[in-house]
Amino acid sequence: MTATSDLSSVGEPQGPPPRRLRVGEARTPLQLLRLVAATPSLRHAPRGDGGLVLDLPGWKAPESSNLLMRTWLRRLGHDARPWGLGTNRGTVEQDAERLADRLRATPDQAPVALVGWSLGGTIAREVARAVPDRVSRVITYGSPVVGGPTHTLGAGAFGPEECARITELARRLDAEEPLRVPVTAIYTRRDGVVDWRACIDRSAADVTHVEVRSTHLGLGLDPDVWAAIAAALATPRPEDVP
């Protein structure tokens, strides 16, 4: 796991990842072995303070896909819960608005942290854009920040016109309404589902990039991802520092 500060030389994404990386996704089961081996060190991760953490699954993934991570986060002291919308069907705008409405309905409660895998992270960013006062931070991993599905294996399912529309919408929103909450963007150059360059957040005002060595499908079981999430959740926001 490496925190990266200078990504100015990273080029623009060029469509879905190459075939060699897609084939590499077959190594995903090995992530479980790494996770088991890292269990002792993960016990020493920073503790939570009982704050609410909503977990957003990736495209076509059910809420149960990240049950292990949520269980671990709860043991650390976080109130980690699934997002409550079931399987992620890929309806980013509708789902972001539904979550934003839910958060608007509880203005007296503390801001929540949003943790999203792949397309779940894309949704998390839009929720934070809509209701920044209700979101403490956003953590994405393997999430296409640039172009929506355009630079992913799912591009064909959306079609060229929809990909173009989403790309332009994302570009406009990032230019006119950049995220104001802290963002941690986790990415891997071994990603065989999303072009890793599309995971680089160039617009958020306060963003930390963390590179790991996982496959895309293995991100939810990667101990480095878990450690990065725990560290981000334990980092106070600037306005909370005396």
mmCIF file of C-alpha atoms in Angstrom:
data_model
loop_
_atom_site.group_PDB
_atom_site.id
_atom_site.type_symbol
_atom_site.label_atom_id
_atom_site.label_comp_id
_atom_site.label_asym_id
_atom_site.label_seq_id
_atom_site.Cartn_x
_atom_site.Cartn_y
_atom_site.Cartn_z
ATOM 1 C CA MET A 1 0.000 0.000 0.000
ATOM 2 C CA THR A 2 1.437 3.361 -1.050
ATOM 3 C CA ALA A 3 0.072 6.863 -0.573
ATOM 4 C CA THR A 4 0.774 8.776 -3.767
ATOM 5 C CA SER A 5 1.018 12.554 -3.892
ATOM 6 C CA ASP A 6 2.249 13.429 -7.397
ATOM 7 C CA LEU A 7 0.020 12.029 -10.114
ATOM 8 C CA SER A 8 0.361 14.979 -12.452
ATOM 9 C CA SER A 9 2.079 12.852 -15.090
ATOM 10 C CA VAL A 10 -0.729 10.264 -15.243
ATOM 11 C CA GLY A 11 -2.364 10.303 -18.648
ATOM 12 C CA GLU A 12 -6.033 10.158 -19.475
ATOM 13 C CA PRO A 13 -7.810 6.757 -19.488
ATOM 14 C CA GLN A 14 -8.117 5.135 -22.893
ATOM 15 C CA GLY A 15 -11.087 2.814 -22.622
ATOM 16 C CA PRO A 16 -11.424 -0.554 -20.842
ATOM 17 C CA PRO A 17 -8.277 -2.240 -19.469
ATOM 18 C CA PRO A 18 -6.198 -4.441 -21.801
ATOM 19 C CA ARG A 19 -6.838 -8.153 -22.052
ATOM 20 C CA ARG A 20 -3.726 -9.124 -20.064
ATOM 21 C CA LEU A 21 -5.136 -7.358 -17.013
ATOM 22 C CA ARG A 22 -8.552 -8.939 -17.458
ATOM 23 C CA VAL A 23 -6.901 -12.350 -17.450
ATOM 24 C CA GLY A 24 -5.091 -11.331 -14.286
ATOM 25 C CA GLU A 25 -8.410 -11.070 -12.462
ATOM 26 C CA ALA A 26 -8.203 -14.877 -12.172
ATOM 27 C CA ARG A 27 -5.756 -14.273 -9.306
ATOM 28 C CA THR A 28 -8.564 -12.813 -7.198
ATOM 29 C CA PRO A 29 -8.993 -15.874 -4.901
ATOM 30 C CA LEU A 30 -5.419 -15.351 -3.698
ATOM 31 C CA GLN A 31 -6.572 -12.163 -1.992
ATOM 32 C CA LEU A 32 -8.379 -14.233 0.626
ATOM 33 C CA LEU A 33 -5.083 -15.898 1.562
ATOM 34 C CA ARG A 34 -3.431 -12.502 1.925
ATOM 35 C CA LEU A 35 -6.311 -11.315 4.072
ATOM 36 C CA VAL A 36 -6.023 -14.274 6.411
ATOM 37 C CA ALA A 37 -2.257 -13.792 6.697
ATOM 38 C CA ALA A 38 -2.756 -10.100 7.507
ATOM 39 C CA THR A 39 -5.337 -10.696 10.249
ATOM 40 C CA PRO A 40 -2.896 -10.089 13.151
ATOM 41 C CA SER A 41 -1.804 -6.692 11.816
ATOM 42 C CA LEU A 42 -5.362 -5.643 10.973
ATOM 43 C CA ARG A 43 -6.277 -6.022 14.641
ATOM 44 C CA HIS A 44 -4.097 -2.962 15.288
ATOM 45 C CA ALA A 45 -5.891 -0.715 12.796
ATOM 46 C CA PRO A 46 -7.110 2.677 14.106
ATOM 47 C CA ARG A 47 -10.283 2.444 16.172
ATOM 48 C CA GLY A 48 -13.590 4.049 15.272
ATOM 49 C CA ASP A 49 -15.774 6.273 17.427
ATOM 50 C CA GLY A 50 -19.148 4.733 16.657
ATOM 51 C CA GLY A 51 -19.808 6.923 13.627
ATOM 52 C CA LEU A 52 -22.036 5.684 10.823
ATOM 53 C CA VAL A 53 -20.293 4.204 7.776
ATOM 54 C CA LEU A 54 -22.405 3.291 4.739
ATOM 55 C CA ASP A 55 -20.985 0.623 2.420
ATOM 56 C CA LEU A 56 -21.946 0.904 -1.270
ATOM 57 C CA PRO A 57 -21.401 -2.249 -3.398
ATOM 58 C CA GLY A 58 -20.046 -2.380 -6.930
ATOM 59 C CA TRP A 59 -22.053 -2.774 -10.119
ATOM 60 C CA LYS A 60 -24.326 -5.838 -10.040
ATOM 61 C CA ALA A 61 -22.956 -6.749 -6.598
ATOM 62 C CA PRO A 62 -25.338 -7.498 -3.709
ATOM 63 C CA GLU A 63 -25.103 -5.868 -0.301
ATOM 64 C CA SER A 64 -23.602 -9.084 1.073
ATOM 65 C CA SER A 65 -20.509 -8.677 -1.133
ATOM 66 C CA ASN A 66 -18.735 -6.672 1.555
ATOM 67 C CA LEU A 67 -20.087 -8.354 4.666
ATOM 68 C CA LEU A 68 -16.596 -9.337 5.856
ATOM 69 C CA MET A 69 -15.314 -5.779 5.664
ATOM 70 C CA ARG A 70 -18.360 -4.370 7.451
ATOM 71 C CA THR A 71 -17.979 -6.957 10.201
ATOM 72 C CA TRP A 72 -14.338 -5.956 10.657
ATOM 73 C CA LEU A 73 -15.197 -2.244 10.706
ATOM 74 C CA ARG A 74 -17.798 -2.867 13.391
ATOM 75 C CA ARG A 75 -15.178 -4.661 15.479
ATOM 76 C CA LEU A 76 -13.045 -1.545 15.154
ATOM 77 C CA GLY A 77 -15.869 0.506 16.610
ATOM 78 C CA HIS A 78 -17.584 1.868 13.504
ATOM 79 C CA ASP A 79 -21.323 1.615 12.912
ATOM 80 C CA ALA A 80 -20.839 0.005 9.486
ATOM 81 C CA ARG A 81 -24.020 -0.760 7.553
ATOM 82 C CA PRO A 82 -25.000 -1.712 3.991
ATOM 83 C CA TRP A 83 -26.402 1.078 1.858
ATOM 84 C CA GLY A 84 -29.937 -0.317 2.053
ATOM 85 C CA LEU A 85 -30.734 -0.300 -1.689
ATOM 86 C CA GLY A 86 -29.997 -3.964 -2.409
ATOM 87 C CA THR A 87 -27.994 -5.012 -5.458
ATOM 88 C CA ASN A 88 -26.318 -2.148 -7.317
ATOM 89 C CA ARG A 89 -28.156 -2.058 -10.665
ATOM 90 C CA GLY A 90 -26.045 0.691 -12.175
ATOM 91 C CA THR A 91 -28.619 3.482 -11.868
ATOM 92 C CA VAL A 92 -26.151 6.009 -10.488
ATOM 93 C CA GLU A 93 -28.226 9.180 -10.643
ATOM 94 C CA GLN A 94 -31.358 7.619 -9.162
ATOM 95 C CA ASP A 95 -29.499 5.811 -6.384
ATOM 96 C CA ALA A 96 -27.450 8.877 -5.490
ATOM 97 C CA GLU A 97 -30.623 10.927 -5.167
ATOM 98 C CA ARG A 98 -32.316 8.271 -3.027
ATOM 99 C CA LEU A 99 -29.375 8.181 -0.621
ATOM 100 C CA ALA A 100 -29.113 11.957 -0.578
ATOM 101 C CA ASP A 101 -32.822 12.240 0.259
ATOM 102 C CA ARG A 102 -32.362 9.780 3.111
ATOM 103 C CA LEU A 103 -29.514 11.846 4.539
ATOM 104 C CA ARG A 104 -31.458 15.094 4.113
ATOM 105 C CA ALA A 105 -34.199 13.574 6.250
ATOM 106 C CA THR A 106 -31.847 13.308 9.268
ATOM 107 C CA PRO A 107 -30.273 16.782 9.577
ATOM 108 C CA ASP A 108 -29.875 16.416 13.348
ATOM 109 C CA GLN A 109 -27.605 13.368 13.067
ATOM 110 C CA ALA A 110 -23.831 13.368 12.615
ATOM 111 C CA PRO A 111 -22.444 13.284 9.049
ATOM 112 C CA VAL A 112 -21.817 9.790 7.682
ATOM 113 C CA ALA A 113 -18.814 8.288 5.913
ATOM 114 C CA LEU A 114 -19.442 6.704 2.513
ATOM 115 C CA VAL A 115 -17.282 3.788 1.372
ATOM 116 C CA GLY A 116 -17.845 2.616 -2.192
ATOM 117 C CA TRP A 117 -16.387 -0.174 -4.296
ATOM 118 C CA SER A 118 -16.149 0.499 -8.044
ATOM 119 C CA LEU A 119 -19.486 1.984 -9.212
ATOM 120 C CA GLY A 120 -20.521 2.224 -5.574
ATOM 121 C CA GLY A 121 -17.775 4.807 -5.130
ATOM 122 C CA THR A 122 -19.109 6.777 -8.084
ATOM 123 C CA ILE A 123 -22.501 6.914 -6.391
ATOM 124 C CA ALA A 124 -20.891 7.902 -3.087
ATOM 125 C CA ARG A 125 -19.227 10.884 -4.754
ATOM 126 C CA GLU A 126 -22.536 12.119 -6.140
ATOM 127 C CA VAL A 127 -24.219 11.784 -2.758
ATOM 128 C CA ALA A 128 -21.439 13.853 -1.203
ATOM 129 C CA ARG A 129 -21.792 16.429 -3.969
ATOM 130 C CA ALA A 130 -25.526 16.725 -3.333
ATOM 131 C CA VAL A 131 -25.419 16.868 0.494
ATOM 132 C CA PRO A 132 -21.853 17.777 1.551
ATOM 133 C CA ASP A 133 -22.975 18.822 5.030
ATOM 134 C CA ARG A 134 -24.315 15.298 5.668
ATOM 135 C CA VAL A 135 -21.186 13.427 4.524
ATOM 136 C CA SER A 136 -17.986 13.379 6.591
ATOM 137 C CA ARG A 137 -15.797 11.787 3.908
ATOM 138 C CA VAL A 138 -15.846 9.583 0.819
ATOM 139 C CA ILE A 139 -13.626 6.541 0.313
ATOM 140 C CA THR A 140 -13.574 4.940 -3.130
ATOM 141 C CA TYR A 141 -11.690 1.894 -4.335
ATOM 142 C CA GLY A 142 -11.502 0.853 -7.958
ATOM 143 C CA SER A 143 -14.074 3.553 -8.735
ATOM 144 C CA PRO A 144 -14.268 5.134 -12.216
ATOM 145 C CA VAL A 145 -14.114 8.834 -11.361
ATOM 146 C CA VAL A 146 -13.537 9.770 -15.009
ATOM 147 C CA GLY A 147 -16.086 8.848 -17.652
ATOM 148 C CA GLY A 148 -18.412 6.679 -15.589
ATOM 149 C CA PRO A 149 -18.601 3.298 -17.378
ATOM 150 C CA THR A 150 -16.683 4.530 -20.441
ATOM 151 C CA HIS A 151 -13.332 3.124 -19.315
ATOM 152 C CA THR A 152 -14.653 -0.097 -17.800
ATOM 153 C CA LEU A 153 -15.624 -3.550 -19.001
ATOM 154 C CA GLY A 154 -19.246 -2.454 -18.561
ATOM 155 C CA ALA A 155 -19.042 0.175 -21.316
ATOM 156 C CA GLY A 156 -20.755 -2.098 -23.833
ATOM 157 C CA ALA A 157 -23.742 -2.650 -21.543
ATOM 158 C CA PHE A 158 -24.360 1.105 -21.339
ATOM 159 C CA GLY A 159 -23.727 1.892 -25.015
ATOM 160 C CA PRO A 160 -21.685 4.698 -26.622
ATOM 161 C CA GLU A 161 -24.377 7.390 -26.371
ATOM 162 C CA GLU A 162 -24.988 6.824 -22.666
ATOM 163 C CA CYS A 163 -21.256 6.663 -21.977
ATOM 164 C CA ALA A 164 -20.785 9.979 -23.784
ATOM 165 C CA ARG A 165 -23.635 11.556 -21.823
ATOM 166 C CA ILE A 166 -22.243 10.377 -18.486
ATOM 167 C CA THR A 167 -18.713 11.490 -19.393
ATOM 168 C CA GLU A 168 -19.897 15.001 -20.218
ATOM 169 C CA LEU A 169 -22.117 15.178 -17.114
ATOM 170 C CA ALA A 170 -19.257 14.107 -14.842
ATOM 171 C CA ARG A 171 -16.901 16.604 -16.463
ATOM 172 C CA ARG A 172 -19.385 19.440 -15.993
ATOM 173 C CA LEU A 173 -20.187 18.565 -12.390
ATOM 174 C CA ASP A 174 -16.524 18.260 -11.417
ATOM 175 C CA ALA A 175 -15.803 21.655 -12.980
ATOM 176 C CA GLU A 176 -18.823 23.481 -11.537
ATOM 177 C CA GLU A 177 -19.344 21.649 -8.242
ATOM 178 C CA PRO A 178 -16.119 19.931 -7.146
ATOM 179 C CA LEU A 179 -16.413 17.766 -4.053
ATOM 180 C CA ARG A 180 -15.928 19.676 -0.819
ATOM 181 C CA VAL A 181 -15.575 16.693 1.531
ATOM 182 C CA PRO A 182 -12.323 14.762 2.070
ATOM 183 C CA VAL A 183 -11.846 11.963 -0.458
ATOM 184 C CA THR A 184 -9.602 8.895 -0.307
ATOM 185 C CA ALA A 185 -9.262 7.281 -3.748
ATOM 186 C CA ILE A 186 -7.760 3.785 -3.718
ATOM 187 C CA TYR A 187 -6.614 2.339 -7.034
ATOM 188 C CA THR A 188 -4.574 -0.508 -8.479
ATOM 189 C CA ARG A 189 -2.604 -0.633 -11.708
ATOM 190 C CA ARG A 190 -3.514 -4.329 -11.894
ATOM 191 C CA ASP A 191 -7.183 -3.452 -12.320
ATOM 192 C CA GLY A 192 -8.668 -5.595 -15.084
ATOM 193 C CA VAL A 193 -12.170 -4.089 -14.913
ATOM 194 C CA VAL A 194 -11.582 -0.322 -14.717
ATOM 195 C CA ASP A 195 -8.712 1.552 -16.388
ATOM 196 C CA TRP A 196 -6.807 2.582 -13.256
ATOM 197 C CA ARG A 197 -6.214 6.041 -14.659
ATOM 198 C CA ALA A 198 -9.968 6.619 -14.525
ATOM 199 C CA CYS A 199 -9.762 6.137 -10.732
ATOM 200 C CA ILE A 200 -7.537 9.198 -10.256
ATOM 201 C CA ASP A 201 -9.567 12.062 -8.794
ATOM 202 C CA ARG A 202 -8.318 15.279 -10.354
ATOM 203 C CA SER A 203 -11.157 17.545 -9.225
ATOM 204 C CA ALA A 204 -11.840 17.077 -5.502
ATOM 205 C CA ALA A 205 -10.424 19.823 -3.312
ATOM 206 C CA ASP A 206 -9.101 17.427 -0.648
ATOM 207 C CA VAL A 207 -8.117 14.045 -2.052
ATOM 208 C CA THR A 208 -5.623 11.388 -0.958
ATOM 209 C CA HIS A 209 -4.662 8.687 -3.452
ATOM 210 C CA VAL A 210 -3.569 5.265 -2.239
ATOM 211 C CA GLU A 211 -2.136 2.624 -4.557
ATOM 212 C CA VAL A 212 -2.557 -1.080 -3.770
ATOM 213 C CA ARG A 213 -1.553 -4.205 -5.713
ATOM 214 C CA SER A 214 -4.865 -6.026 -5.892
ATOM 215 C CA THR A 215 -6.986 -7.133 -8.803
ATOM 216 C CA HIS A 216 -10.265 -5.244 -9.183
ATOM 217 C CA LEU A 217 -12.447 -8.128 -8.046
ATOM 218 C CA GLY A 218 -10.122 -8.741 -5.115
ATOM 219 C CA LEU A 219 -10.253 -5.198 -3.737
ATOM 220 C CA GLY A 220 -12.931 -6.038 -1.191
ATOM 221 C CA LEU A 221 -10.666 -8.703 0.333
ATOM 222 C CA ASP A 222 -7.360 -6.872 0.039
ATOM 223 C CA PRO A 223 -5.842 -6.211 3.497
ATOM 224 C CA ASP A 224 -4.150 -3.073 2.172
ATOM 225 C CA VAL A 225 -7.542 -1.720 1.097
ATOM 226 C CA TRP A 226 -8.977 -2.523 4.530
ATOM 227 C CA ALA A 227 -6.042 -0.791 6.232
ATOM 228 C CA ALA A 228 -6.372 2.277 3.997
ATOM 229 C CA ILE A 229 -10.088 2.524 4.741
ATOM 230 C CA ALA A 230 -9.509 2.274 8.505
ATOM 231 C CA ALA A 231 -6.811 4.948 8.325
ATOM 232 C CA ALA A 232 -9.036 7.279 6.320
ATOM 233 C CA LEU A 233 -11.982 6.821 8.673
ATOM 234 C CA ALA A 234 -9.732 7.682 11.621
ATOM 235 C CA THR A 235 -8.419 10.887 10.019
ATOM 236 C CA PRO A 236 -10.170 13.965 11.430
ATOM 237 C CA ARG A 237 -11.570 16.511 9.025
ATOM 238 C CA PRO A 238 -9.733 19.869 9.034
ATOM 239 C CA GLU A 239 -12.708 21.621 10.688
ATOM 240 C CA ASP A 240 -12.648 19.063 13.510
ATOM 241 C CA VAL A 241 -9.033 19.778 14.469
ATOM 242 C CA PRO A 242 -8.750 22.221 17.408
#
